[in-house]
PDB file of C-alpha atoms in Angstrom:
ATOM      1  CA  UNK A 329      91.835  12.429  98.445  1.00 49.00           C
ATOM      2  CA  UNK A 330      89.566  15.088  99.901  1.00 62.00           C
ATOM      3  CA  UNK A 331      86.438  15.818  97.856  1.00 66.00           C
ATOM      4  CA  UNK A 332      87.091  19.531  98.433  1.00 78.00           C
ATOM      5  CA  UNK A 333      90.441  19.267  96.680  1.00 74.00           C
ATOM      6  CA  UNK A 334      88.887  17.348  93.807  1.00 73.00           C
ATOM      7  CA  UNK A 335      86.288  20.075  93.421  1.00 78.00           C
ATOM      8  CA  UNK A 336      88.919  22.817  93.608  1.00 76.00           C
ATOM      9  CA  UNK A 337      91.220  21.393  90.936  1.00 74.00           C
ATOM     10  CA  UNK A 338      88.440  21.277  88.362  1.00 75.00           C
ATOM     11  CA  UNK A 339      88.621  25.048  87.987  1.00 82.00           C
ATOM     12  CA  UNK A 340      91.767  27.129  87.514  1.00 85.00           C
ATOM     13  CA  UNK A 341      91.214  29.907  90.039  1.00 85.00           C
ATOM     14  CA  UNK A 342      92.782  33.320  89.456  1.00 90.00           C
ATOM     15  CA  UNK A 343      92.423  36.060  92.099  1.00 87.00           C
ATOM     16  CA  UNK A 344      90.479  39.085  90.948  1.00 89.00           C
ATOM     17  CA  UNK A 345      93.332  41.372  92.031  1.00 91.00           C
ATOM     18  CA  UNK A 346      96.001  39.441  90.127  1.00 93.00           C
ATOM     19  CA  UNK A 347      97.463  42.681  88.735  1.00 89.00           C
ATOM     20  CA  UNK A 348      98.400  43.659  92.300  1.00 95.00           C
ATOM     21  CA  UNK A 349     100.308  40.463  93.011  1.00 96.00           C
ATOM     22  CA  UNK A 350     103.667  42.266  92.918  1.00 97.00           C
ATOM     23  CA  UNK A 351     102.555  45.273  94.966  1.00 98.00           C
ATOM     24  CA  UNK A 352     104.348  45.970  98.249  1.00 98.00           C
ATOM     25  CA  UNK A 353     102.180  48.888  99.363  1.00 98.00           C
ATOM     26  CA  UNK A 354     101.657  48.973 103.105  1.00 97.00           C
ATOM     27  CA  UNK A 355     104.575  46.629 103.785  1.00 98.00           C
ATOM     28  CA  UNK A 356     107.819  47.247 105.635  1.00 98.00           C
ATOM     29  CA  UNK A 357     111.185  45.994 104.384  1.00 98.00           C
ATOM     30  CA  UNK A 358     114.369  45.709 106.438  1.00 98.00           C
ATOM     31  CA  UNK A 359     117.564  45.694 104.371  1.00 98.00           C
ATOM     32  CA  UNK A 360     121.055  45.031 105.703  1.00 98.00           C
ATOM     33  CA  UNK A 361     123.898  46.362 103.587  1.00 98.00           C
ATOM     34  CA  UNK A 362     121.515  48.874 102.056  1.00 97.00           C
ATOM     35  CA  UNK A 363     123.971  51.785 101.848  1.00 97.00           C
ATOM     36  CA  UNK A 364     125.646  50.774  98.581  1.00 95.00           C
ATOM     37  CA  UNK A 365     125.866  48.307  95.720  1.00 95.00           C
ATOM     38  CA  UNK A 366     123.149  45.744  95.185  1.00 97.00           C
ATOM     39  CA  UNK A 367     121.696  46.565  98.614  1.00 98.00           C
ATOM     40  CA  UNK A 368     121.069  50.106  97.413  1.00 98.00           C
ATOM     41  CA  UNK A 369     119.470  48.893  94.160  1.00 98.00           C
ATOM     42  CA  UNK A 370     117.278  46.487  96.124  1.00 98.00           C
ATOM     43  CA  UNK A 371     116.177  49.198  98.552  1.00 98.00           C
ATOM     44  CA  UNK A 372     115.218  51.525  95.691  1.00 98.00           C
ATOM     45  CA  UNK A 373     113.377  48.720  93.928  1.00 98.00           C
ATOM     46  CA  UNK A 374     111.347  47.744  96.991  1.00 98.00           C
ATOM     47  CA  UNK A 375     110.505  51.394  97.596  1.00 98.00           C
ATOM     48  CA  UNK A 376     109.447  51.759  93.967  1.00 98.00           C
ATOM     49  CA  UNK A 377     106.909  48.990  94.486  1.00 98.00           C
ATOM     50  CA  UNK A 378     105.474  50.750  97.541  1.00 98.00           C
ATOM     51  CA  UNK A 379     107.308  49.317 100.541  1.00 98.00           C
ATOM     52  CA  UNK A 380     108.513  51.398 103.456  1.00 98.00           C
ATOM     53  CA  UNK A 381     112.249  50.913 103.941  1.00 98.00           C
ATOM     54  CA  UNK A 382     114.392  50.343 107.021  1.00 98.00           C
ATOM     55  CA  UNK A 383     118.043  50.633 105.993  1.00 98.00           C
ATOM     56  CA  UNK A 384     120.751  48.959 108.112  1.00 98.00           C
ATOM     57  CA  UNK A 385     124.462  49.425 107.461  1.00 98.00           C
ATOM     58  CA  UNK A 386     127.747  50.461 109.053  1.00 98.00           C
ATOM     59  CA  UNK A 387     128.223  53.278 106.531  1.00 98.00           C
ATOM     60  CA  UNK A 388     126.442  56.363 107.910  1.00 98.00           C
ATOM     61  CA  UNK A 389     127.152  58.556 104.885  1.00 98.00           C
ATOM     62  CA  UNK A 390     125.930  55.852 102.535  1.00 98.00           C
ATOM     63  CA  UNK A 391     122.753  55.451 104.580  1.00 98.00           C
ATOM     64  CA  UNK A 392     122.051  59.182 104.367  1.00 98.00           C
ATOM     65  CA  UNK A 393     122.677  59.238 100.612  1.00 98.00           C
ATOM     66  CA  UNK A 394     120.376  56.289  99.882  1.00 98.00           C
ATOM     67  CA  UNK A 395     117.686  57.665 102.213  1.00 98.00           C
ATOM     68  CA  UNK A 396     117.584  60.878 100.182  1.00 98.00           C
ATOM     69  CA  UNK A 397     116.948  58.844  97.031  1.00 98.00           C
ATOM     70  CA  UNK A 398     114.210  56.793  98.676  1.00 98.00           C
ATOM     71  CA  UNK A 399     112.510  59.839 100.210  1.00 98.00           C
ATOM     72  CA  UNK A 400     111.824  61.071  96.675  1.00 98.00           C
ATOM     73  CA  UNK A 401     109.747  57.931  96.033  1.00 98.00           C
ATOM     74  CA  UNK A 402     107.151  58.901  98.639  1.00 97.00           C
ATOM     75  CA  UNK A 403     107.607  56.054 101.114  1.00 98.00           C
ATOM     76  CA  UNK A 404     108.914  56.074 104.659  1.00 98.00           C
ATOM     77  CA  UNK A 405     112.629  55.438 105.077  1.00 98.00           C
ATOM     78  CA  UNK A 406     114.539  55.185 108.345  1.00 98.00           C
ATOM     79  CA  UNK A 407     118.221  54.394 108.800  1.00 98.00           C
ATOM     80  CA  UNK A 408     120.109  52.471 111.482  1.00 98.00           C
ATOM     81  CA  UNK A 409     123.852  52.117 111.903  1.00 98.00           C
ATOM     82  CA  UNK A 410     124.534  48.491 112.810  1.00 98.00           C
ATOM     83  CA  UNK A 411     127.215  45.826 112.972  1.00 98.00           C
ATOM     84  CA  UNK A 412     125.618  42.716 111.459  1.00 98.00           C
ATOM     85  CA  UNK A 413     128.112  40.502 113.303  1.00 98.00           C
ATOM     86  CA  UNK A 414     126.967  41.819 116.692  1.00 98.00           C
ATOM     87  CA  UNK A 415     123.657  40.370 117.868  1.00 98.00           C
ATOM     88  CA  UNK A 416     123.144  43.155 120.394  1.00 98.00           C
ATOM     89  CA  UNK A 417     123.577  45.817 117.708  1.00 98.00           C
ATOM     90  CA  UNK A 418     121.042  44.041 115.512  1.00 98.00           C
ATOM     91  CA  UNK A 419     118.629  43.471 118.384  1.00 98.00           C
ATOM     92  CA  UNK A 420     118.766  47.155 119.320  1.00 98.00           C
ATOM     93  CA  UNK A 421     117.947  48.143 115.736  1.00 98.00           C
ATOM     94  CA  UNK A 422     115.077  45.652 115.617  1.00 98.00           C
ATOM     95  CA  UNK A 423     113.603  46.982 118.863  1.00 98.00           C
ATOM     96  CA  UNK A 424     113.682  50.530 117.502  1.00 98.00           C
ATOM     97  CA  UNK A 425     112.027  49.437 114.258  1.00 98.00           C
ATOM     98  CA  UNK A 426     109.174  47.520 115.916  1.00 97.00           C
ATOM     99  CA  UNK A 427     108.284  50.589 117.990  1.00 96.00           C
ATOM    100  CA  UNK A 428     107.459  52.461 114.795  1.00 90.00           C
ATOM    101  CA  UNK A 429     105.853  49.817 112.587  1.00 94.00           C
ATOM    102  CA  UNK A 430     103.088  47.296 113.096  1.00 90.00           C
ATOM    103  CA  UNK A 431     104.805  44.498 111.138  1.00 96.00           C
ATOM    104  CA  UNK A 432     108.072  43.539 109.512  1.00 98.00           C
ATOM    105  CA  UNK A 433     107.051  41.934 106.234  1.00 98.00           C
ATOM    106  CA  UNK A 434     110.295  41.604 104.281  1.00 99.00           C
ATOM    107  CA  UNK A 435     113.913  41.049 105.312  1.00 99.00           C
ATOM    108  CA  UNK A 436     116.771  41.345 102.815  1.00 99.00           C
ATOM    109  CA  UNK A 437     120.224  40.280 104.004  1.00 98.00           C
ATOM    110  CA  UNK A 438     122.676  41.840 101.558  1.00 98.00           C
ATOM    111  CA  UNK A 439     125.517  42.929 103.860  1.00 98.00           C
ATOM    112  CA  UNK A 440     128.724  41.286 102.712  1.00 96.00           C
ATOM    113  CA  UNK A 441     132.440  41.541 101.969  1.00 96.00           C
ATOM    114  CA  UNK A 442     135.219  39.666 100.206  1.00 95.00           C
ATOM    115  CA  UNK A 443     138.969  39.172 100.542  1.00 96.00           C
ATOM    116  CA  UNK A 444     140.311  37.772  97.265  1.00 95.00           C
ATOM    117  CA  UNK A 445     143.423  35.675  97.892  1.00 97.00           C
ATOM    118  CA  UNK A 446     144.645  32.180  97.076  1.00 98.00           C
ATOM    119  CA  UNK A 447     144.025  29.801  99.967  1.00 98.00           C
ATOM    120  CA  UNK A 448     147.718  29.537 100.857  1.00 98.00           C
ATOM    121  CA  UNK A 449     147.918  33.334 101.152  1.00 98.00           C
ATOM    122  CA  UNK A 450     144.581  33.834 102.946  1.00 98.00           C
ATOM    123  CA  UNK A 451     145.152  34.332 106.668  1.00 98.00           C
ATOM    124  CA  UNK A 452     142.894  32.525 109.112  1.00 98.00           C
ATOM    125  CA  UNK A 453     141.726  35.844 110.560  1.00 98.00           C
ATOM    126  CA  UNK A 454     140.843  37.062 107.067  1.00 98.00           C
ATOM    127  CA  UNK A 455     138.867  33.897 106.356  1.00 98.00           C
ATOM    128  CA  UNK A 456     137.028  34.248 109.674  1.00 98.00           C
ATOM    129  CA  UNK A 457     136.204  37.888 108.918  1.00 98.00           C
ATOM    130  CA  UNK A 458     134.544  37.024 105.600  1.00 98.00           C
ATOM    131  CA  UNK A 459     132.596  34.174 107.204  1.00 98.00           C
ATOM    132  CA  UNK A 460     131.601  36.375 110.146  1.00 98.00           C
ATOM    133  CA  UNK A 461     130.209  39.221 108.037  1.00 98.00           C
ATOM    134  CA  UNK A 462     128.607  37.190 105.260  1.00 98.00           C
ATOM    135  CA  UNK A 463     127.393  34.000 106.906  1.00 98.00           C
ATOM    136  CA  UNK A 464     127.222  34.718 110.636  1.00 98.00           C
ATOM    137  CA  UNK A 465     125.800  38.172 109.904  1.00 98.00           C
ATOM    138  CA  UNK A 466     123.026  36.584 107.832  1.00 98.00           C
ATOM    139  CA  UNK A 467     122.345  34.060 110.594  1.00 99.00           C
ATOM    140  CA  UNK A 468     122.117  36.809 113.234  1.00 98.00           C
ATOM    141  CA  UNK A 469     119.808  38.945 111.103  1.00 98.00           C
ATOM    142  CA  UNK A 470     117.521  35.994 110.327  1.00 98.00           C
ATOM    143  CA  UNK A 471     117.434  35.043 113.998  1.00 98.00           C
ATOM    144  CA  UNK A 472     116.691  38.565 115.243  1.00 98.00           C
ATOM    145  CA  UNK A 473     114.086  39.577 112.651  1.00 98.00           C
ATOM    146  CA  UNK A 474     112.826  36.065 111.972  1.00 98.00           C
ATOM    147  CA  UNK A 475     111.576  35.891 115.550  1.00 98.00           C
ATOM    148  CA  UNK A 476     109.248  38.798 114.784  1.00 98.00           C
ATOM    149  CA  UNK A 477     108.007  37.162 111.580  1.00 98.00           C
ATOM    150  CA  UNK A 478     107.412  33.792 113.256  1.00 98.00           C
ATOM    151  CA  UNK A 479     105.408  35.480 116.007  1.00 98.00           C
ATOM    152  CA  UNK A 480     103.298  37.494 113.552  1.00 98.00           C
ATOM    153  CA  UNK A 481     102.750  34.404 111.374  1.00 98.00           C
ATOM    154  CA  UNK A 482     104.027  35.746 108.054  1.00 98.00           C
ATOM    155  CA  UNK A 483     107.019  37.201 106.290  1.00 98.00           C
ATOM    156  CA  UNK A 484     109.463  36.852 103.424  1.00 98.00           C
ATOM    157  CA  UNK A 485     113.222  36.634 103.952  1.00 99.00           C
ATOM    158  CA  UNK A 486     115.700  36.892 101.079  1.00 99.00           C
ATOM    159  CA  UNK A 487     119.365  36.128 101.734  1.00 99.00           C
ATOM    160  CA  UNK A 488     121.956  37.330  99.235  1.00 98.00           C
ATOM    161  CA  UNK A 489     124.067  34.366  98.254  1.00 98.00           C
ATOM    162  CA  UNK A 490     126.145  34.450  95.066  1.00 98.00           C
ATOM    163  CA  UNK A 491     127.157  32.627  91.909  1.00 98.00           C
ATOM    164  CA  UNK A 492     130.156  31.646  94.069  1.00 98.00           C
ATOM    165  CA  UNK A 493     127.848  29.512  96.189  1.00 98.00           C
ATOM    166  CA  UNK A 494     127.317  27.316  93.108  1.00 98.00           C
ATOM    167  CA  UNK A 495     130.585  27.339  91.156  1.00 97.00           C
ATOM    168  CA  UNK A 496     134.278  27.437  92.074  1.00 97.00           C
ATOM    169  CA  UNK A 497     136.813  30.078  91.108  1.00 95.00           C
ATOM    170  CA  UNK A 498     140.314  30.785  92.308  1.00 96.00           C
ATOM    171  CA  UNK A 499     140.880  33.397  95.046  1.00 96.00           C
ATOM    172  CA  UNK A 500     137.334  32.985  96.394  1.00 96.00           C
ATOM    173  CA  UNK A 501     137.859  30.483  99.218  1.00 98.00           C
ATOM    174  CA  UNK A 502     136.377  32.556 102.035  1.00 98.00           C
ATOM    175  CA  UNK A 503     133.639  34.146  99.953  1.00 98.00           C
ATOM    176  CA  UNK A 504     132.526  30.899  98.310  1.00 98.00           C
ATOM    177  CA  UNK A 505     132.455  29.170 101.704  1.00 98.00           C
ATOM    178  CA  UNK A 506     130.234  31.892 103.139  1.00 98.00           C
ATOM    179  CA  UNK A 507     127.848  32.010 100.191  1.00 98.00           C
ATOM    180  CA  UNK A 508     127.498  28.236 100.009  1.00 98.00           C
ATOM    181  CA  UNK A 509     126.716  28.338 103.719  1.00 98.00           C
ATOM    182  CA  UNK A 510     124.034  30.967 103.140  1.00 98.00           C
ATOM    183  CA  UNK A 511     122.292  28.712 100.623  1.00 98.00           C
ATOM    184  CA  UNK A 512     122.186  25.817 103.100  1.00 98.00           C
ATOM    185  CA  UNK A 513     121.149  28.090 105.990  1.00 99.00           C
ATOM    186  CA  UNK A 514     118.319  29.375 103.789  1.00 99.00           C
ATOM    187  CA  UNK A 515     117.036  25.849 103.185  1.00 98.00           C
ATOM    188  CA  UNK A 516     117.072  24.969 106.889  1.00 99.00           C
ATOM    189  CA  UNK A 517     115.250  28.172 107.836  1.00 99.00           C
ATOM    190  CA  UNK A 518     112.681  27.593 105.086  1.00 99.00           C
ATOM    191  CA  UNK A 519     112.016  24.130 106.482  1.00 98.00           C
ATOM    192  CA  UNK A 520     111.761  25.263 110.102  1.00 98.00           C
ATOM    193  CA  UNK A 521     109.588  28.317 109.471  1.00 99.00           C
ATOM    194  CA  UNK A 522     107.220  27.095 106.735  1.00 98.00           C
ATOM    195  CA  UNK A 523     104.660  26.139 109.383  1.00 98.00           C
ATOM    196  CA  UNK A 524     104.685  29.777 110.518  1.00 98.00           C
ATOM    197  CA  UNK A 525     104.021  31.069 106.974  1.00 98.00           C
ATOM    198  CA  UNK A 526     107.496  32.610 106.848  1.00 99.00           C
ATOM    199  CA  UNK A 527     109.178  32.023 103.507  1.00 99.00           C
ATOM    200  CA  UNK A 528     112.985  32.033 103.239  1.00 99.00           C
ATOM    201  CA  UNK A 529     114.756  32.145  99.882  1.00 99.00           C
ATOM    202  CA  UNK A 530     118.191  33.053  98.571  1.00 98.00           C
ATOM    203  CA  UNK A 531     119.220  35.103  95.564  1.00 98.00           C
ATOM    204  CA  UNK A 532     122.458  34.116  93.819  1.00 98.00           C
ATOM    205  CA  UNK A 533     123.633  36.906  91.503  1.00 98.00           C
ATOM    206  CA  UNK A 534     126.638  36.833  89.244  1.00 97.00           C
ATOM    207  CA  UNK A 535     128.405  40.148  88.559  1.00 95.00           C
ATOM    208  CA  UNK A 536     126.240  43.267  88.360  1.00 94.00           C
ATOM    209  CA  UNK A 537     127.422  46.780  87.561  1.00 93.00           C
ATOM    210  CA  UNK A 538     127.906  48.448  90.939  1.00 90.00           C
ATOM    211  CA  UNK A 539     130.737  50.523  92.445  1.00 84.00           C
ATOM    212  CA  UNK A 540     131.866  47.369  94.268  1.00 79.00           C
ATOM    213  CA  UNK A 541     133.286  45.891  91.033  1.00 85.00           C
ATOM    214  CA  UNK A 542     134.732  49.148  89.711  1.00 83.00           C
ATOM    215  CA  UNK A 543     138.363  48.389  90.531  1.00 82.00           C
ATOM    216  CA  UNK A 544     138.166  44.824  89.224  1.00 83.00           C
ATOM    217  CA  UNK A 545     136.624  45.926  85.935  1.00 88.00           C
ATOM    218  CA  UNK A 546     139.715  48.072  85.344  1.00 90.00           C
ATOM    219  CA  UNK A 547     141.604  44.767  84.987  1.00 91.00           C
ATOM    220  CA  UNK A 548     140.788  44.003  81.367  1.00 92.00           C
ATOM    221  CA  UNK A 549     141.961  40.393  81.556  1.00 92.00           C
ATOM    222  CA  UNK A 550     139.788  39.688  84.612  1.00 92.00           C
ATOM    223  CA  UNK A 551     136.757  41.377  83.060  1.00 93.00           C
ATOM    224  CA  UNK A 552     136.898  39.421  79.802  1.00 94.00           C
ATOM    225  CA  UNK A 553     137.541  36.176  81.664  1.00 94.00           C
ATOM    226  CA  UNK A 554     134.323  36.667  83.664  1.00 95.00           C
ATOM    227  CA  UNK A 555     132.229  37.767  80.676  1.00 96.00           C
ATOM    228  CA  UNK A 556     133.442  34.744  78.692  1.00 96.00           C
ATOM    229  CA  UNK A 557     131.664  32.529  81.246  1.00 96.00           C
ATOM    230  CA  UNK A 558     128.303  34.315  80.832  1.00 97.00           C
ATOM    231  CA  UNK A 559     126.135  33.256  77.853  1.00 98.00           C
ATOM    232  CA  UNK A 560     124.434  36.662  77.781  1.00 98.00           C
ATOM    233  CA  UNK A 561     127.955  38.075  77.259  1.00 97.00           C
ATOM    234  CA  UNK A 562     127.752  40.942  79.745  1.00 95.00           C
ATOM    235  CA  UNK A 563     127.522  41.938  83.389  1.00 96.00           C
ATOM    236  CA  UNK A 564     124.051  42.482  84.805  1.00 96.00           C
ATOM    237  CA  UNK A 565     122.814  46.023  85.288  1.00 95.00           C
ATOM    238  CA  UNK A 566     122.237  46.964  88.935  1.00 95.00           C
ATOM    239  CA  UNK A 567     118.485  47.373  88.347  1.00 96.00           C
ATOM    240  CA  UNK A 568     118.228  43.832  86.975  1.00 97.00           C
ATOM    241  CA  UNK A 569     118.378  42.501  90.527  1.00 97.00           C
ATOM    242  CA  UNK A 570     115.077  44.241  91.311  1.00 98.00           C
ATOM    243  CA  UNK A 571     112.710  41.949  89.370  1.00 98.00           C
ATOM    244  CA  UNK A 572     113.833  38.758  91.141  1.00 98.00           C
ATOM    245  CA  UNK A 573     113.771  40.536  94.509  1.00 98.00           C
ATOM    246  CA  UNK A 574     110.213  41.806  93.991  1.00 98.00           C
ATOM    247  CA  UNK A 575     109.125  38.319  92.945  1.00 98.00           C
ATOM    248  CA  UNK A 576     110.562  36.719  96.089  1.00 98.00           C
ATOM    249  CA  UNK A 577     109.380  39.508  98.396  1.00 98.00           C
ATOM    250  CA  UNK A 578     105.811  39.742  97.113  1.00 98.00           C
ATOM    251  CA  UNK A 579     102.750  37.513  96.947  1.00 97.00           C
ATOM    252  CA  UNK A 580     103.860  36.526  93.451  1.00 97.00           C
ATOM    253  CA  UNK A 581     106.082  33.880  95.102  1.00 98.00           C
ATOM    254  CA  UNK A 582     103.673  32.810  97.840  1.00 97.00           C
ATOM    255  CA  UNK A 583     104.303  29.103  97.055  1.00 98.00           C
ATOM    256  CA  UNK A 584     108.089  29.506  96.803  1.00 98.00           C
ATOM    257  CA  UNK A 585     110.438  28.829  99.710  1.00 99.00           C
ATOM    258  CA  UNK A 586     113.868  27.302 100.268  1.00 98.00           C
ATOM    259  CA  UNK A 587     115.314  28.047  96.824  1.00 98.00           C
ATOM    260  CA  UNK A 588     118.470  29.815  95.611  1.00 98.00           C
ATOM    261  CA  UNK A 589     117.309  31.866  92.617  1.00 98.00           C
ATOM    262  CA  UNK A 590     120.172  32.481  90.180  1.00 98.00           C
ATOM    263  CA  UNK A 591     120.543  35.756  88.285  1.00 97.00           C
ATOM    264  CA  UNK A 592     123.707  34.774  86.459  1.00 97.00           C
ATOM    265  CA  UNK A 593     123.138  35.465  82.773  1.00 98.00           C
ATOM    266  CA  UNK A 594     123.126  31.739  82.082  1.00 98.00           C
ATOM    267  CA  UNK A 595     126.497  30.982  83.713  1.00 98.00           C
ATOM    268  CA  UNK A 596     125.349  27.805  85.490  1.00 97.00           C
ATOM    269  CA  UNK A 597     123.523  26.543  82.394  1.00 96.00           C
ATOM    270  CA  UNK A 598     126.860  25.687  80.799  1.00 91.00           C
TER     271      UNK A 598
END
């Protein structure tokens, strides 16, 4: 063992600026699916910790609405209409972003969709659509923006997986397949890009209170069935995704890569 390492481990070193370990001031975050739901909460959270925000989504009206909220936080926010399944669309957005910023520090891939049907009722085209948006879209985004991070020698990528990448439920065949794939893709990217100081992690949330679950919550039987699986006995609030995101995006997780971090209220502890 190196004498330097032996000398270093004798003292527990703490940086003088430890209070700033979660700060994102001066950094630029790219967020796919940032026009609604958890993507919106994540964008607002990153902005609240000082990051400039580049919002990517298909939904122009949603992009404009979220931008107005972020503008009030005093950071820069630009919007780009994209199709995450189209590499040219994503490449064009990336090229526009790099013209206006010196670095891309954080990438959040939260664009996603679901078609809830039993397997025997789920059409092949429907299955392919879910896989294309959720899994292939994440792959394309990582490939396009990861190239920038590899070349600059640093970056943090967070892919939105799901509780459904860890457990099985009925009517989730396409979605669970895509989210399980995201977890494995995350691990491979973390392995390949660690030598470039690019960290890649996944976040696996259970159900959070966003407009995306509004219709399902109206089904009282479905709602109580889901809550019965969660030891904390409730859905997560939308803002409760922010803490884990800031941890993975910031220097607070500088020795963390290749993990799926669960925010599931204890579901997988059972």
